[in-house]
């Protein structure tokens, strides 16, 4: 678990960046209704979670930087025996201070009257503008009200600055404890993929495999970090396939993209394996290409390398492989220059990973691909998808979709593959499925 001290350190760091004379406001995610009065399971906003570890709705963090450190305030729901009987325990304002290390806490019902006071003497407001336009309007209303009341205009805030640049830059670099949480999340996802490989048989439903994944997540104090993709046969070519209801056919491949979330941190793993436990000849040929692309791309995950080298390497190896197999019928230069590979290699090779599965952080700086640095975590996930409608490709390949995805941490030395515990060579997969 991430400790209270680390959350305090993060808040202090952010206050140092913002500087005295500013105020930082971060709001909890709102509760989302599924239908009528049934709510979706609550998931805290990742920025909010990063700064507090506090996972209740109806809350607001207010940070007041000072030259000597500053003050961290939490507005949250009060204890309420009646509501707690329905919805479960609340930390309350006392818990916010004792368990979450805030300097002060107030009931969220008082935010309208207290926040304008807290803005006094602060010129800049750091806030996640645009996420909730209604709240932005409320904030601007408070600013105007306050400016109307004070005669010393310089004491009233006159600027709202997007918070994400500084906060998301912090989130991009994972601490040791964050990497530990991500490793735990990876272990659980590996166990889920292993179970799926072990139980899979022709005639089963994608839904049964989906249920096996959730069983492993839930019984390990995790939840799914996104809705798992369980796509048999040509369903693997539907990139965001989540209906997971078809029958798994003998002779088809099954693509599973599933990750766990532990203590807020996501893993994100894809494996593709034969439903009957044995790769066919054409399946082997295409799998070999994707695996080679992935291994070469992972070799590029090194401090000092630009992020786009990882993608370019995967694309080059995959394109060479598709030409060798006769799937692409041009020269390598032409396939790359004219981007013919995009017919079957349709997505980027990875993304940052952290509290969000597609985590925050810039990919480019001043128009150039960002250079990898220790502490960054990214996925490496090349994929080749040949739609059933691709009549220019031999029938052997049509309706085949293969992706292999691992989570990789950049270190001072070689890449640290957080998800190396789940097999990915064809021999290993066949051996596991036969066991
Ligand atoms: N599971 C989402 C992704 O791989 O990007
Ligand atoms: Mn991914
Ligand atoms: Mn994925």
Short mmCIF file of C-alpha atoms and ligand atoms in Angstrom, two decimals:
data_model
loop_
_atom_site.label_atom_id
_atom_site.label_comp_id
_atom_site.label_asym_id
_atom_site.label_seq_id
_atom_site.Cartn_x
_atom_site.Cartn_y
_atom_site.Cartn_z
CA UNK A 1 0.00 0.00 0.00
CA UNK A 2 1.15 3.55 -0.70
CA UNK A 3 1.79 5.16 2.68
CA UNK A 4 0.35 8.42 4.05
CA UNK A 5 3.87 9.92 4.03
CA UNK A 6 4.18 9.43 0.27
CA UNK A 7 0.88 11.21 -0.37
CA UNK A 8 2.05 14.08 1.86
CA UNK A 9 5.32 14.23 -0.07
CA UNK A 10 3.43 14.41 -3.38
CA UNK A 11 1.25 17.26 -2.11
CA UNK A 12 4.30 19.16 -0.87
CA UNK A 13 6.10 18.64 -4.17
CA UNK A 14 3.12 19.95 -6.13
CA UNK A 15 2.87 22.97 -3.82
CA UNK A 16 6.59 23.69 -4.39
CA UNK A 17 6.01 23.65 -8.13
CA UNK A 18 2.95 25.93 -7.95
CA UNK A 19 4.63 28.34 -5.54
CA UNK A 20 3.23 30.66 -2.87
CA UNK A 21 0.53 33.03 -4.01
CA UNK A 22 -1.33 30.18 -5.68
CA UNK A 23 -4.01 27.72 -4.69
CA UNK A 24 -4.49 24.21 -6.06
CA UNK A 25 -7.97 22.73 -6.32
CA UNK A 26 -8.62 19.07 -7.20
CA UNK A 27 -12.07 17.51 -7.14
CA UNK A 28 -13.12 13.94 -6.48
CA UNK A 29 -14.80 12.03 -9.31
CA UNK A 30 -18.56 12.19 -9.23
CA UNK A 31 -20.69 9.12 -8.65
CA UNK A 32 -22.04 7.84 -12.00
CA UNK A 33 -25.54 6.49 -12.28
CA UNK A 34 -25.94 3.27 -14.30
CA UNK A 35 -29.72 3.37 -14.49
CA UNK A 36 -32.44 4.78 -12.26
CA UNK A 37 -30.92 4.79 -8.78
CA UNK A 38 -28.33 2.06 -9.37
CA UNK A 39 -24.80 3.50 -9.45
CA UNK A 40 -21.70 2.22 -11.25
CA UNK A 41 -18.99 1.06 -8.83
CA UNK A 42 -17.25 4.22 -7.69
CA UNK A 43 -13.74 4.91 -8.99
CA UNK A 44 -11.87 7.91 -7.63
CA UNK A 45 -10.37 10.42 -10.05
CA UNK A 46 -6.72 9.43 -10.62
CA UNK A 47 -5.29 12.91 -9.91
CA UNK A 48 -7.26 13.01 -6.68
CA UNK A 49 -6.14 9.50 -5.74
CA UNK A 50 -2.52 10.37 -6.52
CA UNK A 51 -2.60 13.29 -4.08
CA UNK A 52 -4.58 11.67 -1.29
CA UNK A 53 -5.30 7.94 -1.50
CA UNK A 54 -8.82 9.04 -0.52
CA UNK A 55 -11.44 7.02 -2.38
CA UNK A 56 -14.75 8.62 -1.35
CA UNK A 57 -16.90 10.75 -3.65
CA UNK A 58 -18.04 14.32 -2.80
CA UNK A 59 -14.65 15.62 -1.81
CA UNK A 60 -12.23 18.39 -2.76
CA UNK A 61 -8.53 18.89 -2.10
CA UNK A 62 -7.36 22.46 -1.59
CA UNK A 63 -3.61 23.05 -1.34
CA UNK A 64 -2.30 26.40 -0.17
CA UNK A 65 1.42 26.69 -0.95
CA UNK A 66 3.57 28.92 1.26
CA UNK A 67 7.25 29.66 1.13
CA UNK A 68 7.76 27.30 4.08
CA UNK A 69 5.67 24.41 2.74
CA UNK A 70 1.98 25.20 2.85
CA UNK A 71 -1.26 23.68 3.98
CA UNK A 72 -3.31 20.75 2.69
CA UNK A 73 -7.07 20.85 3.24
CA UNK A 74 -9.66 18.20 2.46
CA UNK A 75 -13.36 18.94 2.09
CA UNK A 76 -15.25 15.66 2.49
CA UNK A 77 -18.50 14.10 3.63
CA UNK A 78 -19.18 14.17 7.35
CA UNK A 79 -19.74 11.02 9.37
CA UNK A 80 -23.44 10.13 9.25
CA UNK A 81 -24.69 6.99 11.01
CA UNK A 82 -27.80 6.79 8.87
CA UNK A 83 -26.04 7.18 5.49
CA UNK A 84 -23.20 4.90 6.57
CA UNK A 85 -25.77 2.17 7.22
CA UNK A 86 -26.71 2.39 3.53
CA UNK A 87 -23.42 3.20 1.84
CA UNK A 88 -20.67 2.10 4.23
CA UNK A 89 -18.07 3.79 6.39
CA UNK A 90 -16.91 7.36 5.76
CA UNK A 91 -13.62 8.81 6.96
CA UNK A 92 -15.25 12.09 7.99
CA UNK A 93 -13.26 15.23 8.72
CA UNK A 94 -11.43 13.63 11.66
CA UNK A 95 -10.42 10.63 9.56
CA UNK A 96 -9.20 12.96 6.82
CA UNK A 97 -6.65 14.40 9.23
CA UNK A 98 -5.79 11.22 11.17
CA UNK A 99 -5.77 8.64 8.38
CA UNK A 100 -4.93 10.77 5.36
CA UNK A 101 -2.56 13.32 6.88
CA UNK A 102 -4.39 16.49 5.84
CA UNK A 103 -3.63 19.56 7.95
CA UNK A 104 -7.29 20.43 8.18
CA UNK A 105 -10.61 19.07 6.97
CA UNK A 106 -14.06 20.59 6.58
CA UNK A 107 -17.47 19.23 5.58
CA UNK A 108 -17.98 19.38 1.81
CA UNK A 109 -21.26 21.18 2.48
CA UNK A 110 -19.21 24.19 3.64
CA UNK A 111 -17.09 24.50 0.52
CA UNK A 112 -19.22 27.29 -0.96
CA UNK A 113 -18.70 29.49 2.04
CA UNK A 114 -15.10 28.55 2.92
CA UNK A 115 -13.40 28.36 -0.46
CA UNK A 116 -13.75 32.06 -1.31
CA UNK A 117 -12.04 32.83 2.02
CA UNK A 118 -9.22 30.47 1.16
CA UNK A 119 -8.69 32.26 -2.15
CA UNK A 120 -7.87 35.46 -0.28
CA UNK A 121 -4.40 36.72 -1.09
CA UNK A 122 -3.83 34.13 -3.83
CA UNK A 123 -3.41 35.29 -7.42
CA UNK A 124 -3.31 32.01 -9.29
CA UNK A 125 -5.67 29.06 -9.16
CA UNK A 126 -4.37 25.71 -10.40
CA UNK A 127 -7.29 23.56 -11.38
CA UNK A 128 -8.19 20.77 -13.84
CA UNK A 129 -10.07 23.14 -16.13
CA UNK A 130 -12.56 21.70 -18.58
CA UNK A 131 -13.20 18.43 -16.76
CA UNK A 132 -16.41 19.80 -15.30
CA UNK A 133 -17.50 23.04 -17.03
CA UNK A 134 -20.25 23.55 -14.46
CA UNK A 135 -17.73 23.68 -11.63
CA UNK A 136 -15.47 25.95 -13.71
CA UNK A 137 -18.38 28.41 -13.83
CA UNK A 138 -18.88 28.17 -10.07
CA UNK A 139 -15.18 28.85 -9.57
CA UNK A 140 -15.25 31.88 -11.86
CA UNK A 141 -18.35 33.09 -9.95
CA UNK A 142 -16.46 32.88 -6.66
CA UNK A 143 -13.49 34.71 -8.16
CA UNK A 144 -15.73 37.53 -9.35
CA UNK A 145 -17.61 37.72 -6.09
CA UNK A 146 -14.37 37.91 -4.20
CA UNK A 147 -12.89 40.54 -6.46
CA UNK A 148 -16.02 42.63 -6.04
CA UNK A 149 -15.68 42.46 -2.27
CA UNK A 150 -12.01 43.23 -1.89
CA UNK A 151 -10.65 46.67 -2.58
CA UNK A 152 -7.11 45.37 -2.97
CA UNK A 153 -7.56 43.66 -6.33
CA UNK A 154 -4.08 42.16 -6.27
CA UNK A 155 -5.24 40.00 -3.36
CA UNK A 156 -7.88 38.30 -5.48
CA UNK A 157 -7.11 35.52 -7.96
CA UNK A 158 -7.23 36.62 -11.57
CA UNK A 159 -5.81 33.57 -13.35
CA UNK A 160 -6.85 29.93 -13.61
CA UNK A 161 -4.02 27.68 -14.74
CA UNK A 162 -4.44 24.11 -16.00
CA UNK A 163 -3.11 21.81 -13.34
CA UNK A 164 -2.32 18.88 -15.57
CA UNK A 165 1.10 19.98 -16.86
CA UNK A 166 2.76 19.88 -13.46
CA UNK A 167 0.70 17.13 -11.86
CA UNK A 168 0.83 14.79 -14.84
CA UNK A 169 4.56 15.29 -15.18
CA UNK A 170 4.86 14.09 -11.57
CA UNK A 171 2.60 11.10 -12.25
CA UNK A 172 4.66 10.07 -15.28
CA UNK A 173 7.63 9.18 -13.05
CA UNK A 174 6.84 6.27 -10.76
CA UNK A 175 8.40 5.96 -7.31
CA UNK A 176 9.66 2.67 -5.91
CA UNK A 177 6.40 2.11 -4.04
CA UNK A 178 4.38 2.80 -7.16
CA UNK A 179 6.45 0.25 -9.11
CA UNK A 180 5.82 -2.22 -6.28
CA UNK A 181 2.05 -1.67 -6.60
CA UNK A 182 2.29 -2.08 -10.37
CA UNK A 183 4.25 -5.30 -9.93
CA UNK A 184 1.51 -6.64 -7.67
CA UNK A 185 -1.11 -5.64 -10.22
CA UNK A 186 0.99 -7.40 -12.89
CA UNK A 187 1.24 -10.61 -10.79
CA UNK A 188 -2.53 -10.78 -10.50
CA UNK A 189 -3.08 -10.15 -14.21
CA UNK A 190 -0.52 -12.85 -15.04
CA UNK A 191 -2.40 -15.30 -12.84
CA UNK A 192 -5.64 -14.42 -14.62
CA UNK A 193 -4.13 -14.96 -18.09
CA UNK A 194 -2.58 -18.23 -16.93
CA UNK A 195 -5.93 -19.46 -15.65
CA UNK A 196 -7.59 -18.50 -18.94
CA UNK A 197 -5.01 -20.50 -20.91
CA UNK A 198 -5.43 -23.49 -18.62
CA UNK A 199 -9.22 -23.69 -18.74
CA UNK A 200 -9.77 -22.75 -22.39
CA UNK A 201 -11.34 -25.45 -24.58
CA UNK A 202 -13.22 -25.43 -27.90
CA UNK A 203 -16.95 -24.98 -27.36
CA UNK A 204 -16.58 -22.72 -24.32
CA UNK A 205 -17.99 -19.21 -24.44
CA UNK A 206 -15.85 -16.07 -24.37
CA UNK A 207 -18.05 -15.16 -21.40
CA UNK A 208 -16.76 -18.12 -19.37
CA UNK A 209 -13.18 -17.00 -19.95
CA UNK A 210 -14.17 -13.43 -19.02
CA UNK A 211 -15.62 -14.80 -15.77
CA UNK A 212 -12.39 -16.70 -15.02
CA UNK A 213 -10.41 -13.47 -15.37
CA UNK A 214 -12.73 -11.59 -13.02
CA UNK A 215 -12.58 -14.48 -10.54
CA UNK A 216 -8.80 -14.14 -10.28
CA UNK A 217 -8.93 -10.33 -10.03
CA UNK A 218 -11.63 -10.25 -7.37
CA UNK A 219 -10.19 -13.01 -5.22
CA UNK A 220 -6.87 -11.13 -5.17
CA UNK A 221 -8.30 -7.80 -3.93
CA UNK A 222 -8.13 -6.32 -7.40
CA UNK A 223 -10.60 -5.24 -9.99
CA UNK A 224 -10.27 -5.13 -13.74
CA UNK A 225 -8.34 -2.01 -14.77
CA UNK A 226 -10.62 -1.88 -17.87
CA UNK A 227 -13.28 -4.16 -19.33
CA UNK A 228 -11.38 -7.26 -20.52
CA UNK A 229 -11.29 -8.04 -24.22
CA UNK A 230 -11.92 -11.74 -24.85
CA UNK A 231 -12.06 -12.13 -28.61
CA UNK A 232 -12.10 -15.53 -30.30
CA UNK A 233 -11.37 -15.87 -34.04
CA UNK A 234 -12.14 -12.74 -36.06
CA UNK A 235 -13.42 -10.94 -32.93
CA UNK A 236 -9.73 -10.35 -32.19
CA UNK A 237 -9.73 -7.90 -35.11
CA UNK A 238 -12.29 -5.68 -33.35
CA UNK A 239 -9.91 -3.59 -31.29
CA UNK A 240 -12.36 -2.61 -28.56
CA UNK A 241 -14.32 -5.89 -28.56
CA UNK A 242 -15.91 -6.23 -25.11
CA UNK A 243 -19.20 -8.02 -25.70
CA UNK A 244 -17.39 -11.33 -24.98
CA UNK A 245 -20.33 -13.61 -25.71
CA UNK A 246 -19.38 -15.77 -28.72
CA UNK A 247 -18.46 -19.45 -28.74
CA UNK A 248 -14.77 -20.33 -28.96
CA UNK A 249 -14.15 -22.52 -31.98
CA UNK A 250 -11.66 -25.32 -32.47
CA UNK A 251 -8.87 -24.09 -34.72
CA UNK A 252 -9.30 -20.40 -33.85
CA UNK A 253 -7.04 -18.14 -31.84
CA UNK A 254 -8.23 -16.32 -28.73
CA UNK A 255 -6.98 -12.81 -27.97
CA UNK A 256 -7.29 -11.73 -24.33
CA UNK A 257 -6.44 -8.17 -23.30
CA UNK A 258 -6.98 -7.93 -19.55
CA UNK A 259 -5.32 -6.11 -16.66
CA UNK A 260 -5.83 -5.82 -12.93
CA UNK A 261 -5.99 -2.70 -10.80
CA UNK A 262 -4.26 -2.85 -7.42
CA UNK A 263 -4.24 0.10 -5.01
CA UNK A 264 -5.31 2.23 -7.98
CA UNK A 265 -2.49 1.05 -10.28
CA UNK A 266 -3.18 -0.73 -13.56
CA UNK A 267 -1.57 -3.58 -15.40
CA UNK A 268 -2.38 -4.17 -19.07
CA UNK A 269 -1.54 -7.53 -20.64
CA UNK A 270 -2.48 -9.11 -23.97
CA UNK A 271 -1.85 -12.70 -24.92
CA UNK A 272 -3.09 -14.56 -27.99
CA UNK A 273 -3.24 -18.36 -27.95
CA UNK A 274 -4.95 -21.25 -29.76
CA UNK A 275 -8.36 -22.24 -28.38
CA UNK A 276 -7.45 -25.94 -28.75
CA UNK A 277 -3.95 -25.56 -27.30
CA UNK A 278 -2.01 -26.09 -30.56
CA UNK A 279 -0.97 -23.33 -32.99
CA UNK A 280 -1.69 -24.16 -36.64
CA UNK A 281 1.00 -23.50 -39.29
CA UNK A 282 -0.32 -20.11 -40.45
CA UNK A 283 -1.03 -19.07 -36.86
CA UNK A 284 2.58 -19.91 -35.98
CA UNK A 285 3.88 -17.86 -38.89
CA UNK A 286 1.95 -14.74 -37.96
CA UNK A 287 2.56 -15.15 -34.21
CA UNK A 288 6.30 -15.38 -34.88
CA UNK A 289 6.17 -12.00 -36.62
CA UNK A 290 4.29 -10.24 -33.81
CA UNK A 291 6.51 -11.78 -31.14
CA UNK A 292 9.69 -10.77 -32.99
CA UNK A 293 8.32 -7.22 -33.32
CA UNK A 294 7.51 -7.10 -29.62
CA UNK A 295 10.89 -8.44 -28.45
CA UNK A 296 12.81 -6.02 -30.66
CA UNK A 297 10.63 -3.13 -29.51
CA UNK A 298 11.20 -4.02 -25.85
CA UNK A 299 14.95 -3.90 -26.56
CA UNK A 300 14.45 -0.23 -27.44
CA UNK A 301 12.95 0.57 -24.02
CA UNK A 302 16.08 2.13 -22.58
CA UNK A 303 16.78 5.39 -20.81
CA UNK A 304 17.97 7.89 -23.42
CA UNK A 305 16.04 6.38 -26.33
CA UNK A 306 13.19 8.42 -27.82
CA UNK A 307 9.77 6.91 -27.14
CA UNK A 308 8.91 6.65 -30.85
CA UNK A 309 11.90 4.33 -31.49
CA UNK A 310 9.89 1.65 -29.72
CA UNK A 311 7.00 2.07 -32.16
CA UNK A 312 9.19 2.42 -35.23
CA UNK A 313 11.13 -0.72 -34.37
CA UNK A 314 7.97 -2.77 -33.90
CA UNK A 315 6.50 -1.45 -37.15
CA UNK A 316 9.64 -2.22 -39.13
CA UNK A 317 9.91 -5.82 -37.86
CA UNK A 318 6.17 -6.44 -38.31
CA UNK A 319 6.24 -4.97 -41.83
CA UNK A 320 9.23 -7.12 -42.84
CA UNK A 321 7.38 -10.15 -41.50
CA UNK A 322 4.16 -9.32 -43.36
CA UNK A 323 6.15 -8.93 -46.59
CA UNK A 324 7.89 -12.30 -46.04
CA UNK A 325 4.51 -13.96 -45.55
CA UNK A 326 3.08 -12.32 -48.67
CA UNK A 327 0.48 -10.35 -46.70
CA UNK A 328 2.00 -7.10 -47.95
CA UNK A 329 3.10 -7.17 -51.55
CA UNK A 330 5.47 -4.21 -51.77
CA UNK A 331 9.07 -3.47 -50.87
CA UNK A 332 9.93 -2.66 -47.26
CA UNK A 333 10.77 0.96 -48.15
CA UNK A 334 7.47 1.47 -49.94
CA UNK A 335 5.44 -0.27 -47.21
CA UNK A 336 6.98 2.02 -44.59
CA UNK A 337 6.98 5.22 -46.62
CA UNK A 338 3.46 4.81 -47.99
CA UNK A 339 2.33 3.34 -44.65
CA UNK A 340 0.84 0.20 -46.23
CA UNK A 341 1.51 -1.57 -42.93
CA UNK A 342 -1.35 0.51 -41.48
CA UNK A 343 -3.86 -1.75 -43.24
CA UNK A 344 -3.09 -4.42 -40.64
CA UNK A 345 -0.98 -2.69 -37.97
CA UNK A 346 -3.52 -0.12 -36.96
CA UNK A 347 -2.64 1.18 -33.51
CA UNK A 348 0.37 2.63 -31.80
CA UNK A 349 2.77 0.24 -30.09
CA UNK A 350 2.15 1.42 -26.56
CA UNK A 351 1.21 4.06 -24.02
CA UNK A 352 2.17 5.23 -20.55
CA UNK A 353 0.76 3.09 -17.77
CA UNK A 354 0.01 3.99 -14.14
CA UNK A 355 -3.09 4.99 -12.21
CA UNK A 356 -4.82 5.22 -15.58
CA UNK A 357 -4.43 2.41 -18.05
CA UNK A 358 -3.72 5.02 -20.73
CA UNK A 359 -1.79 7.07 -18.25
CA UNK A 360 -1.05 10.78 -18.28
CA UNK A 361 2.17 12.41 -19.46
CA UNK A 362 3.35 14.09 -22.64
CA UNK A 363 4.61 11.92 -25.51
CA UNK A 364 6.27 14.84 -27.27
CA UNK A 365 8.26 17.81 -26.10
CA UNK A 366 8.72 20.77 -28.47
CA UNK A 367 7.52 18.65 -31.37
CA UNK A 368 10.02 15.86 -30.68
CA UNK A 369 9.33 12.40 -29.32
CA UNK A 370 10.02 12.27 -25.62
CA UNK A 371 13.21 10.61 -24.43
CA UNK A 372 12.68 7.68 -22.05
CA UNK A 373 13.82 8.19 -18.46
CA UNK A 374 14.03 5.90 -15.43
CA UNK A 375 10.70 5.67 -13.60
CA UNK A 376 8.51 5.79 -16.72
CA UNK A 377 6.30 2.76 -17.32
CA UNK A 378 4.88 1.95 -20.74
CA UNK A 379 3.20 -0.89 -22.56
CA UNK A 380 4.73 -2.54 -25.62
CA UNK A 381 1.91 -4.04 -27.65
CA UNK A 382 2.36 -4.64 -31.36
CA UNK A 383 -0.58 -6.25 -33.12
CA UNK A 384 -1.44 -7.50 -36.60
CA UNK A 385 -5.11 -7.83 -37.56
CA UNK A 386 -6.24 -9.27 -40.89
CA UNK A 387 -9.97 -8.60 -41.26
CA UNK A 388 -12.15 -11.29 -42.85
CA UNK A 389 -12.89 -8.76 -45.61
CA UNK A 390 -9.21 -8.41 -46.62
CA UNK A 391 -9.64 -10.14 -49.97
CA UNK A 392 -6.18 -9.13 -51.18
CA UNK A 393 -4.68 -11.37 -48.49
CA UNK A 394 -4.53 -15.17 -48.77
CA UNK A 395 -7.48 -16.90 -47.03
CA UNK A 396 -5.00 -18.52 -44.63
CA UNK A 397 -4.66 -15.26 -42.72
CA UNK A 398 -8.10 -13.74 -42.95
CA UNK A 399 -9.95 -13.27 -39.68
CA UNK A 400 -6.73 -13.60 -37.67
CA UNK A 401 -5.82 -11.02 -35.03
CA UNK A 402 -2.72 -11.27 -32.85
CA UNK A 403 -1.49 -8.84 -30.21
CA UNK A 404 1.15 -9.40 -27.54
CA UNK A 405 1.33 -6.79 -24.78
CA UNK A 406 3.65 -6.37 -21.79
CA UNK A 407 4.21 -3.64 -19.23
CA UNK A 408 7.75 -2.32 -19.10
CA UNK A 409 9.48 0.01 -16.62
CA UNK A 410 12.40 2.14 -17.77
CA UNK A 411 15.37 1.82 -15.42
CA UNK A 412 18.98 3.05 -15.40
CA UNK A 413 19.99 -0.34 -16.79
CA UNK A 414 17.95 -2.66 -19.00
CA UNK A 415 14.16 -2.64 -19.26
CA UNK A 416 12.26 -4.13 -16.34
CA UNK A 417 9.42 -6.22 -17.78
CA UNK A 418 6.81 -6.12 -15.03
CA UNK A 419 4.69 -8.79 -16.75
CA UNK A 420 7.40 -11.32 -17.55
CA UNK A 421 5.65 -13.97 -15.42
CA UNK A 422 3.15 -14.98 -18.10
CA UNK A 423 4.43 -17.09 -20.95
CA UNK A 424 4.48 -15.81 -24.51
CA UNK A 425 6.58 -18.12 -26.67
CA UNK A 426 4.48 -20.66 -28.58
CA UNK A 427 6.25 -23.60 -26.92
CA UNK A 428 5.61 -22.21 -23.44
CA UNK A 429 1.95 -21.53 -24.24
CA UNK A 430 1.36 -24.98 -25.70
CA UNK A 431 3.10 -26.61 -22.73
CA UNK A 432 0.99 -24.64 -20.24
CA UNK A 433 -2.23 -25.44 -22.08
CA UNK A 434 -1.35 -29.14 -22.18
CA UNK A 435 -0.57 -29.26 -18.46
N1 LIG B 1 -6.19 -2.48 -22.91
C1 LIG B 1 -6.08 -1.25 -23.54
C2 LIG B 1 -4.83 -1.13 -24.28
O1 LIG B 1 -4.15 -2.11 -24.48
O2 LIG B 1 -4.45 -0.07 -24.66
MN1 LIG B 2 -2.36 -1.21 -23.67
MN1 LIG B 3 -4.26 -3.87 -23.37
#
